[in-house]
Amino acid sequence: VQLQASGGGSVQAGGSLRLSCAASGFTLDEYTVGWFRQAPGKEREGVSYIGRSGGSTFYSYSVKGRFTISRDNVRNTVYLQMNNLKPEDTAGYYCAARRGNRLIASAWRDEKLYDYWGQGTLVTVSS
């Protein structure tokens, strides 16, 4: 059972990246998925979340309107499209999966509710 996050890299402010979170060893459509990030010296924070069918999504205030979460259950993969990146988006990005129905808006940021975590992918945005 594994979650593999990929797609990070170094970009200039205003640029874009698409992160992928691929599941192996389990069927991702039985899970809701969250993206989290941790900047140097800061606590990890929730970035976005998607329900099992993709119809329900949540975003943190800092990324709303710039990031889009989506999923392809055939490919067992969840994506995070990040546009108009800012230096403050620099962080390690982690995906996490939770089995079952979607969480409510006040709960998806709770890291303790997730069953599996990916290893993280680094995003660096320069000004």
mmCIF file of N, CA, C and O in Angstrom, residues 14-102:
data_model
loop_
_atom_site.group_PDB
_atom_site.id
_atom_site.type_symbol
_atom_site.label_atom_id
_atom_site.label_comp_id
_atom_site.label_asym_id
_atom_site.label_seq_id
_atom_site.Cartn_x
_atom_site.Cartn_y
_atom_site.Cartn_z
ATOM 1 N N GLY A 14 4.327 33.169 -10.459
ATOM 2 C CA GLY A 14 3.415 33.268 -11.582
ATOM 3 C C GLY A 14 3.332 32.013 -12.419
ATOM 4 O O GLY A 14 2.448 31.881 -13.276
ATOM 5 N N GLY A 15 4.251 31.100 -12.181
ATOM 6 C CA GLY A 15 4.274 29.867 -12.942
ATOM 7 C C GLY A 15 3.286 28.832 -12.427
ATOM 8 O O GLY A 15 2.526 29.084 -11.483
ATOM 9 N N SER A 16 3.324 27.667 -13.051
ATOM 10 C CA SER A 16 2.378 26.598 -12.720
ATOM 11 C C SER A 16 3.091 25.266 -12.560
ATOM 12 O O SER A 16 4.143 25.023 -13.162
ATOM 13 N N LEU A 17 2.484 24.426 -11.762
ATOM 14 C CA LEU A 17 2.929 23.041 -11.610
ATOM 15 C C LEU A 17 1.694 22.175 -11.407
ATOM 16 O O LEU A 17 0.673 22.651 -10.895
ATOM 17 N N ARG A 18 1.800 20.916 -11.785
ATOM 18 C CA ARG A 18 0.725 19.973 -11.484
ATOM 19 C C ARG A 18 1.311 18.816 -10.680
ATOM 20 O O ARG A 18 2.196 18.108 -11.156
ATOM 21 N N LEU A 19 0.808 18.652 -9.491
ATOM 22 C CA LEU A 19 1.232 17.548 -8.644
ATOM 23 C C LEU A 19 0.321 16.347 -8.874
ATOM 24 O O LEU A 19 -0.869 16.504 -9.148
ATOM 25 N N SER A 20 0.897 15.177 -8.736
ATOM 26 C CA SER A 20 0.138 13.940 -8.848
ATOM 27 C C SER A 20 0.304 13.126 -7.585
ATOM 28 O O SER A 20 1.372 13.147 -6.957
ATOM 29 N N CYS A 21 -0.743 12.419 -7.225
ATOM 30 C CA CYS A 21 -0.713 11.513 -6.077
ATOM 31 C C CYS A 21 -1.253 10.183 -6.574
ATOM 32 O O CYS A 21 -2.459 10.034 -6.775
ATOM 33 N N ALA A 22 -0.364 9.238 -6.788
ATOM 34 C CA ALA A 22 -0.741 7.945 -7.343
ATOM 35 C C ALA A 22 -0.787 6.891 -6.251
ATOM 36 O O ALA A 22 0.137 6.785 -5.437
ATOM 37 N N ALA A 23 -1.847 6.116 -6.260
ATOM 38 C CA ALA A 23 -2.009 5.059 -5.264
ATOM 39 C C ALA A 23 -1.652 3.716 -5.861
ATOM 40 O O ALA A 23 -1.966 3.434 -7.026
ATOM 41 N N SER A 24 -1.011 2.893 -5.070
ATOM 42 C CA SER A 24 -0.740 1.523 -5.480
ATOM 43 C C SER A 24 -1.032 0.600 -4.309
ATOM 44 O O SER A 24 -0.836 0.959 -3.154
ATOM 45 N N GLY A 25 -1.558 -0.560 -4.644
ATOM 46 C CA GLY A 25 -1.872 -1.518 -3.594
ATOM 47 C C GLY A 25 -3.261 -1.375 -3.014
ATOM 48 O O GLY A 25 -3.669 -2.182 -2.180
ATOM 49 N N PHE A 26 -3.991 -0.347 -3.436
ATOM 50 C CA PHE A 26 -5.368 -0.194 -2.999
ATOM 51 C C PHE A 26 -6.119 0.628 -4.040
ATOM 52 O O PHE A 26 -5.517 1.287 -4.884
ATOM 53 N N THR A 27 -7.456 0.578 -3.943
ATOM 54 C CA THR A 27 -8.296 1.266 -4.912
ATOM 55 C C THR A 27 -8.630 2.650 -4.390
ATOM 56 O O THR A 27 -9.358 2.799 -3.400
ATOM 57 N N LEU A 28 -8.114 3.648 -5.060
ATOM 58 C CA LEU A 28 -8.224 5.004 -4.541
ATOM 59 C C LEU A 28 -9.658 5.517 -4.520
ATOM 60 O O LEU A 28 -9.976 6.417 -3.732
ATOM 61 N N ASP A 29 -10.554 4.970 -5.347
ATOM 62 C CA ASP A 29 -11.917 5.502 -5.380
ATOM 63 C C ASP A 29 -12.711 5.165 -4.115
ATOM 64 O O ASP A 29 -13.821 5.654 -3.949
ATOM 65 N N GLU A 30 -12.138 4.357 -3.230
ATOM 66 C CA GLU A 30 -12.757 4.105 -1.935
ATOM 67 C C GLU A 30 -12.305 5.117 -0.889
ATOM 68 O O GLU A 30 -12.733 5.057 0.270
ATOM 69 N N TYR A 31 -11.451 6.050 -1.316
ATOM 70 C CA TYR A 31 -10.832 6.989 -0.395
ATOM 71 C C TYR A 31 -11.065 8.433 -0.826
ATOM 72 O O TYR A 31 -11.074 8.743 -2.022
ATOM 73 N N THR A 32 -11.211 9.298 0.155
ATOM 74 C CA THR A 32 -11.106 10.732 -0.103
ATOM 75 C C THR A 32 -9.641 11.118 0.092
ATOM 76 O O THR A 32 -8.887 10.415 0.775
ATOM 77 N N VAL A 33 -9.233 12.207 -0.524
ATOM 78 C CA VAL A 33 -7.811 12.563 -0.549
ATOM 79 C C VAL A 33 -7.608 14.024 -0.208
ATOM 80 O O VAL A 33 -8.331 14.894 -0.700
ATOM 81 N N GLY A 34 -6.629 14.284 0.595
ATOM 82 C CA GLY A 34 -6.246 15.650 0.917
ATOM 83 C C GLY A 34 -4.815 15.926 0.504
ATOM 84 O O GLY A 34 -3.982 15.022 0.454
ATOM 85 N N TRP A 35 -4.580 17.182 0.156
ATOM 86 C CA TRP A 35 -3.213 17.654 -0.080
ATOM 87 C C TRP A 35 -2.842 18.572 1.087
ATOM 88 O O TRP A 35 -3.630 19.447 1.477
ATOM 89 N N PHE A 36 -1.661 18.385 1.622
ATOM 90 C CA PHE A 36 -1.136 19.198 2.704
ATOM 91 C C PHE A 36 0.229 19.738 2.290
ATOM 92 O O PHE A 36 0.859 19.205 1.368
ATOM 93 N N ARG A 37 0.697 20.754 2.965
ATOM 94 C CA ARG A 37 2.031 21.257 2.687
ATOM 95 C C ARG A 37 2.693 21.702 3.978
ATOM 96 O O ARG A 37 2.024 22.058 4.947
ATOM 97 N N GLN A 38 4.012 21.664 3.961
ATOM 98 C CA GLN A 38 4.783 22.105 5.122
ATOM 99 C C GLN A 38 5.967 22.926 4.642
ATOM 100 O O GLN A 38 6.846 22.398 3.934
ATOM 101 N N ALA A 39 5.962 24.181 5.004
ATOM 102 C CA ALA A 39 7.063 25.076 4.673
ATOM 103 C C ALA A 39 8.119 24.983 5.767
ATOM 104 O O ALA A 39 7.814 24.606 6.900
ATOM 105 N N PRO A 40 9.356 25.331 5.450
ATOM 106 C CA PRO A 40 10.433 25.276 6.454
ATOM 107 C C PRO A 40 10.086 26.090 7.692
ATOM 108 O O PRO A 40 9.696 27.257 7.595
ATOM 109 N N GLY A 41 10.198 25.458 8.850
ATOM 110 C CA GLY A 41 9.947 26.156 10.094
ATOM 111 C C GLY A 41 8.486 26.349 10.436
ATOM 112 O O GLY A 41 8.166 27.013 11.420
ATOM 113 N N LYS A 42 7.601 25.775 9.635
ATOM 114 C CA LYS A 42 6.167 25.952 9.877
ATOM 115 C C LYS A 42 5.489 24.597 10.055
ATOM 116 O O LYS A 42 6.011 23.565 9.669
ATOM 117 N N GLU A 43 4.286 24.644 10.626
ATOM 118 C CA GLU A 43 3.511 23.423 10.775
ATOM 119 C C GLU A 43 2.880 23.039 9.436
ATOM 120 O O GLU A 43 2.651 23.882 8.564
ATOM 121 N N ARG A 44 2.588 21.757 9.323
ATOM 122 C CA ARG A 44 1.918 21.302 8.108
ATOM 123 C C ARG A 44 0.483 21.828 8.089
ATOM 124 O O ARG A 44 -0.178 21.869 9.131
ATOM 125 N N GLU A 45 0.011 22.204 6.907
ATOM 126 C CA GLU A 45 -1.327 22.771 6.786
ATOM 127 C C GLU A 45 -2.073 22.120 5.634
ATOM 128 O O GLU A 45 -1.480 21.684 4.649
ATOM 129 N N GLY A 46 -3.378 22.076 5.757
ATOM 130 C CA GLY A 46 -4.204 21.543 4.694
ATOM 131 C C GLY A 46 -4.304 22.518 3.545
ATOM 132 O O GLY A 46 -4.453 23.718 3.758
ATOM 133 N N VAL A 47 -4.218 22.012 2.337
ATOM 134 C CA VAL A 47 -4.272 22.838 1.129
ATOM 135 C C VAL A 47 -5.582 22.614 0.383
ATOM 136 O O VAL A 47 -6.260 23.573 0.012
ATOM 137 N N SER A 48 -5.930 21.338 0.179
ATOM 138 C CA SER A 48 -7.130 21.040 -0.587
ATOM 139 C C SER A 48 -7.575 19.618 -0.296
ATOM 140 O O SER A 48 -6.818 18.800 0.237
ATOM 141 N N TYR A 49 -8.813 19.333 -0.686
ATOM 142 C CA TYR A 49 -9.407 18.036 -0.363
ATOM 143 C C TYR A 49 -10.444 17.703 -1.422
ATOM 144 O O TYR A 49 -11.120 18.597 -1.946
ATOM 145 N N ILE A 50 -10.566 16.404 -1.713
ATOM 146 C CA ILE A 50 -11.543 15.989 -2.713
ATOM 147 C C ILE A 50 -12.258 14.730 -2.258
ATOM 148 O O ILE A 50 -11.652 13.814 -1.673
ATOM 149 N N GLY A 51 -13.556 14.695 -2.526
ATOM 150 C CA GLY A 51 -14.349 13.536 -2.203
ATOM 151 C C GLY A 51 -14.091 12.384 -3.154
ATOM 152 O O GLY A 51 -13.339 12.505 -4.120
ATOM 153 N N ARG A 52 -14.742 11.285 -2.906
ATOM 154 C CA ARG A 52 -14.459 10.066 -3.661
ATOM 155 C C ARG A 52 -14.815 10.178 -5.124
ATOM 156 O O ARG A 52 -14.106 9.661 -5.986
ATOM 157 N N SER A 53 -15.878 10.858 -5.440
ATOM 158 C CA SER A 53 -16.285 10.985 -6.839
ATOM 159 C C SER A 53 -15.725 12.235 -7.492
ATOM 160 O O SER A 53 -15.822 12.393 -8.717
ATOM 161 N N GLY A 54 -15.145 13.109 -6.713
ATOM 162 C CA GLY A 54 -14.615 14.361 -7.237
ATOM 163 C C GLY A 54 -15.607 15.502 -7.207
ATOM 164 O O GLY A 54 -15.265 16.633 -7.561
ATOM 165 N N GLY A 55 -16.832 15.218 -6.794
ATOM 166 C CA GLY A 55 -17.845 16.246 -6.802
ATOM 167 C C GLY A 55 -17.767 17.216 -5.644
ATOM 168 O O GLY A 55 -18.383 18.285 -5.677
ATOM 169 N N SER A 56 -17.048 16.869 -4.615
ATOM 170 C CA SER A 56 -16.925 17.726 -3.442
ATOM 171 C C SER A 56 -15.457 18.086 -3.250
ATOM 172 O O SER A 56 -14.598 17.209 -3.197
ATOM 173 N N THR A 57 -15.192 19.382 -3.187
ATOM 174 C CA THR A 57 -13.813 19.838 -3.004
ATOM 175 C C THR A 57 -13.764 20.969 -1.988
ATOM 176 O O THR A 57 -14.722 21.746 -1.858
ATOM 177 N N PHE A 58 -12.638 21.068 -1.293
ATOM 178 C CA PHE A 58 -12.388 22.161 -0.365
ATOM 179 C C PHE A 58 -10.997 22.711 -0.623
ATOM 180 O O PHE A 58 -10.104 21.986 -1.070
ATOM 181 N N TYR A 59 -10.829 23.983 -0.322
ATOM 182 C CA TYR A 59 -9.542 24.643 -0.494
ATOM 183 C C TYR A 59 -9.262 25.533 0.705
ATOM 184 O O TYR A 59 -10.181 26.104 1.297
ATOM 185 N N SER A 60 -7.986 25.680 1.012
ATOM 186 C CA SER A 60 -7.628 26.678 2.006
ATOM 187 C C SER A 60 -7.785 28.055 1.395
ATOM 188 O O SER A 60 -7.726 28.224 0.160
ATOM 189 N N TYR A 61 -7.963 29.031 2.237
ATOM 190 C CA TYR A 61 -8.180 30.395 1.742
ATOM 191 C C TYR A 61 -6.997 30.879 0.921
ATOM 192 O O TYR A 61 -7.162 31.580 -0.075
ATOM 193 N N SER A 62 -5.797 30.482 1.310
ATOM 194 C CA SER A 62 -4.586 30.996 0.662
ATOM 195 C C SER A 62 -4.402 30.494 -0.776
ATOM 196 O O SER A 62 -3.644 31.098 -1.544
ATOM 197 N N VAL A 63 -5.074 29.412 -1.136
ATOM 198 C CA VAL A 63 -4.875 28.861 -2.489
ATOM 199 C C VAL A 63 -6.143 28.896 -3.336
ATOM 200 O O VAL A 63 -6.095 28.623 -4.543
ATOM 201 N N LYS A 64 -7.258 29.221 -2.720
ATOM 202 C CA LYS A 64 -8.528 29.212 -3.455
ATOM 203 C C LYS A 64 -8.466 30.168 -4.634
ATOM 204 O O LYS A 64 -8.013 31.300 -4.510
ATOM 205 N N GLY A 65 -8.881 29.667 -5.792
ATOM 206 C CA GLY A 65 -8.847 30.467 -7.003
ATOM 207 C C GLY A 65 -7.569 30.285 -7.808
ATOM 208 O O GLY A 65 -7.512 30.665 -8.978
ATOM 209 N N ARG A 66 -6.557 29.696 -7.200
ATOM 210 C CA ARG A 66 -5.285 29.446 -7.896
ATOM 211 C C ARG A 66 -5.014 27.959 -8.077
ATOM 212 O O ARG A 66 -4.407 27.554 -9.066
ATOM 213 N N PHE A 67 -5.439 27.149 -7.120
ATOM 214 C CA PHE A 67 -5.209 25.703 -7.166
ATOM 215 C C PHE A 67 -6.515 24.985 -7.487
ATOM 216 O O PHE A 67 -7.590 25.421 -7.077
ATOM 217 N N THR A 68 -6.390 23.871 -8.202
ATOM 218 C CA THR A 68 -7.554 23.037 -8.510
ATOM 219 C C THR A 68 -7.214 21.586 -8.241
ATOM 220 O O THR A 68 -6.226 21.060 -8.776
ATOM 221 N N ILE A 69 -8.029 20.943 -7.433
ATOM 222 C CA ILE A 69 -7.846 19.526 -7.148
ATOM 223 C C ILE A 69 -8.794 18.725 -8.030
ATOM 224 O O ILE A 69 -9.917 19.138 -8.292
ATOM 225 N N SER A 70 -8.318 17.585 -8.498
ATOM 226 C CA SER A 70 -9.149 16.710 -9.323
ATOM 227 C C SER A 70 -8.669 15.278 -9.140
ATOM 228 O O SER A 70 -7.631 15.038 -8.523
ATOM 229 N N ARG A 71 -9.428 14.363 -9.676
ATOM 230 C CA ARG A 71 -9.027 12.972 -9.561
ATOM 231 C C ARG A 71 -9.437 12.182 -10.786
ATOM 232 O O ARG A 71 -10.420 12.514 -11.457
ATOM 233 N N ASP A 72 -8.675 11.125 -11.066
ATOM 234 C CA ASP A 72 -8.981 10.192 -12.129
ATOM 235 C C ASP A 72 -8.971 8.816 -11.488
ATOM 236 O O ASP A 72 -7.903 8.222 -11.271
ATOM 237 N N ASN A 73 -10.134 8.319 -11.165
ATOM 238 C CA ASN A 73 -10.208 7.050 -10.439
ATOM 239 C C ASN A 73 -9.811 5.862 -11.315
ATOM 240 O O ASN A 73 -9.424 4.818 -10.787
ATOM 241 N N VAL A 74 -9.880 6.011 -12.608
ATOM 242 C CA VAL A 74 -9.406 4.936 -13.494
ATOM 243 C C VAL A 74 -7.892 4.807 -13.369
ATOM 244 O O VAL A 74 -7.357 3.694 -13.332
ATOM 245 N N ARG A 75 -7.219 5.938 -13.288
ATOM 246 C CA ARG A 75 -5.753 5.947 -13.140
ATOM 247 C C ARG A 75 -5.314 5.887 -11.677
ATOM 248 O O ARG A 75 -4.108 5.917 -11.406
ATOM 249 N N ASN A 76 -6.301 5.837 -10.757
ATOM 250 C CA ASN A 76 -5.944 5.729 -9.335
ATOM 251 C C ASN A 76 -5.067 6.896 -8.883
ATOM 252 O O ASN A 76 -4.143 6.725 -8.080
ATOM 253 N N THR A 77 -5.392 8.101 -9.384
ATOM 254 C CA THR A 77 -4.528 9.255 -9.164
ATOM 255 C C THR A 77 -5.356 10.497 -8.844
ATOM 256 O O THR A 77 -6.431 10.700 -9.426
ATOM 257 N N VAL A 78 -4.837 11.296 -7.935
ATOM 258 C CA VAL A 78 -5.400 12.612 -7.623
ATOM 259 C C VAL A 78 -4.378 13.665 -8.025
ATOM 260 O O VAL A 78 -3.170 13.466 -7.872
ATOM 261 N N TYR A 79 -4.871 14.781 -8.553
ATOM 262 C CA TYR A 79 -3.998 15.842 -9.048
ATOM 263 C C TYR A 79 -4.231 17.132 -8.270
ATOM 264 O O TYR A 79 -5.313 17.377 -7.742
ATOM 265 N N LEU A 80 -3.190 17.958 -8.256
ATOM 266 C CA LEU A 80 -3.328 19.313 -7.734
ATOM 267 C C LEU A 80 -2.684 20.247 -8.750
ATOM 268 O O LEU A 80 -1.453 20.284 -8.880
ATOM 269 N N GLN A 81 -3.517 20.936 -9.501
ATOM 270 C CA GLN A 81 -3.039 21.921 -10.469
ATOM 271 C C GLN A 81 -2.816 23.231 -9.735
ATOM 272 O O GLN A 81 -3.744 23.780 -9.137
ATOM 273 N N MET A 82 -1.610 23.743 -9.792
ATOM 274 C CA MET A 82 -1.251 24.951 -9.060
ATOM 275 C C MET A 82 -0.858 26.034 -10.067
ATOM 276 O O MET A 82 0.144 25.876 -10.775
ATOM 277 N N ASN A 83 -1.641 27.069 -10.129
ATOM 278 C CA ASN A 83 -1.385 28.184 -11.043
ATOM 279 C C ASN A 83 -1.059 29.444 -10.259
ATOM 280 O O ASN A 83 -1.361 29.547 -9.070
ATOM 281 N N ASN A 84 -0.455 30.410 -10.951
ATOM 282 C CA ASN A 84 -0.108 31.682 -10.325
ATOM 283 C C ASN A 84 0.611 31.453 -8.991
ATOM 284 O O ASN A 84 0.252 32.037 -7.963
ATOM 285 N N LEU A 85 1.635 30.642 -9.045
ATOM 286 C CA LEU A 85 2.352 30.302 -7.823
ATOM 287 C C LEU A 85 3.067 31.511 -7.240
ATOM 288 O O LEU A 85 3.536 32.395 -7.977
ATOM 289 N N LYS A 86 3.135 31.525 -5.921
ATOM 290 C CA LYS A 86 3.764 32.614 -5.192
ATOM 291 C C LYS A 86 4.907 32.061 -4.342
ATOM 292 O O LYS A 86 4.884 30.872 -3.980
ATOM 293 N N PRO A 87 5.869 32.881 -3.981
ATOM 294 C CA PRO A 87 6.971 32.394 -3.133
ATOM 295 C C PRO A 87 6.475 31.752 -1.839
ATOM 296 O O PRO A 87 7.091 30.796 -1.353
ATOM 297 N N GLU A 88 5.371 32.224 -1.318
ATOM 298 C CA GLU A 88 4.841 31.650 -0.075
ATOM 299 C C GLU A 88 4.223 30.269 -0.272
ATOM 300 O O GLU A 88 3.835 29.621 0.706
ATOM 301 N N ASP A 89 4.132 29.813 -1.506
ATOM 302 C CA ASP A 89 3.676 28.441 -1.776
ATOM 303 C C ASP A 89 4.825 27.435 -1.654
ATOM 304 O O ASP A 89 4.598 26.227 -1.737
ATOM 305 N N THR A 90 6.042 27.933 -1.476
ATOM 306 C CA THR A 90 7.196 27.051 -1.336
ATOM 307 C C THR A 90 7.028 26.154 -0.120
ATOM 308 O O THR A 90 6.829 26.632 0.996
ATOM 309 N N ALA A 91 7.093 24.841 -0.356
ATOM 310 C CA ALA A 91 6.860 23.874 0.721
ATOM 311 C C ALA A 91 7.025 22.470 0.183
ATOM 312 O O ALA A 91 7.079 22.259 -1.038
ATOM 313 N N GLY A 92 7.075 21.517 1.084
ATOM 314 C CA GLY A 92 6.922 20.114 0.727
ATOM 315 C C GLY A 92 5.437 19.809 0.684
ATOM 316 O O GLY A 92 4.726 20.161 1.624
ATOM 317 N N TYR A 93 4.970 19.192 -0.369
ATOM 318 C CA TYR A 93 3.550 18.898 -0.537
ATOM 319 C C TYR A 93 3.323 17.402 -0.356
ATOM 320 O O TYR A 93 4.022 16.573 -0.954
ATOM 321 N N TYR A 94 2.326 17.074 0.439
ATOM 322 C CA TYR A 94 2.024 15.697 0.787
ATOM 323 C C TYR A 94 0.561 15.388 0.463
ATOM 324 O O TYR A 94 -0.311 16.210 0.715
ATOM 325 N N CYS A 95 0.322 14.186 -0.042
ATOM 326 C CA CYS A 95 -1.052 13.756 -0.209
ATOM 327 C C CYS A 95 -1.364 12.693 0.840
ATOM 328 O O CYS A 95 -0.474 11.983 1.309
ATOM 329 N N ALA A 96 -2.626 12.626 1.197
ATOM 330 C CA ALA A 96 -3.068 11.682 2.212
ATOM 331 C C ALA A 96 -4.438 11.149 1.825
ATOM 332 O O ALA A 96 -5.248 11.880 1.249
ATOM 333 N N ALA A 97 -4.686 9.891 2.143
ATOM 334 C CA ALA A 97 -5.941 9.254 1.761
ATOM 335 C C ALA A 97 -6.679 8.734 2.987
ATOM 336 O O ALA A 97 -6.065 8.199 3.919
ATOM 337 N N ARG A 98 -7.991 8.913 2.939
ATOM 338 C CA ARG A 98 -8.837 8.442 4.042
ATOM 339 C C ARG A 98 -9.960 7.600 3.453
ATOM 340 O O ARG A 98 -10.703 8.057 2.572
ATOM 341 N N ARG A 99 -10.114 6.404 3.968
ATOM 342 C CA ARG A 99 -11.156 5.516 3.458
ATOM 343 C C ARG A 99 -12.520 5.945 3.985
ATOM 344 O O ARG A 99 -12.676 6.285 5.159
ATOM 345 N N GLY A 100 -13.496 5.934 3.087
ATOM 346 C CA GLY A 100 -14.852 6.224 3.511
ATOM 347 C C GLY A 100 -15.423 7.454 2.845
ATOM 348 O O GLY A 100 -14.885 7.969 1.860
ATOM 349 N N ASN A 101 -16.534 7.903 3.387
ATOM 350 C CA ASN A 101 -17.222 9.050 2.815
ATOM 351 C C ASN A 101 -16.491 10.348 3.142
ATOM 352 O O ASN A 101 -15.638 10.395 4.025
ATOM 353 N N ARG A 102 -16.896 11.385 2.429
ATOM 354 C CA ARG A 102 -16.156 12.630 2.546
ATOM 355 C C ARG A 102 -16.289 13.254 3.925
ATOM 356 O O ARG A 102 -17.273 13.071 4.629
#
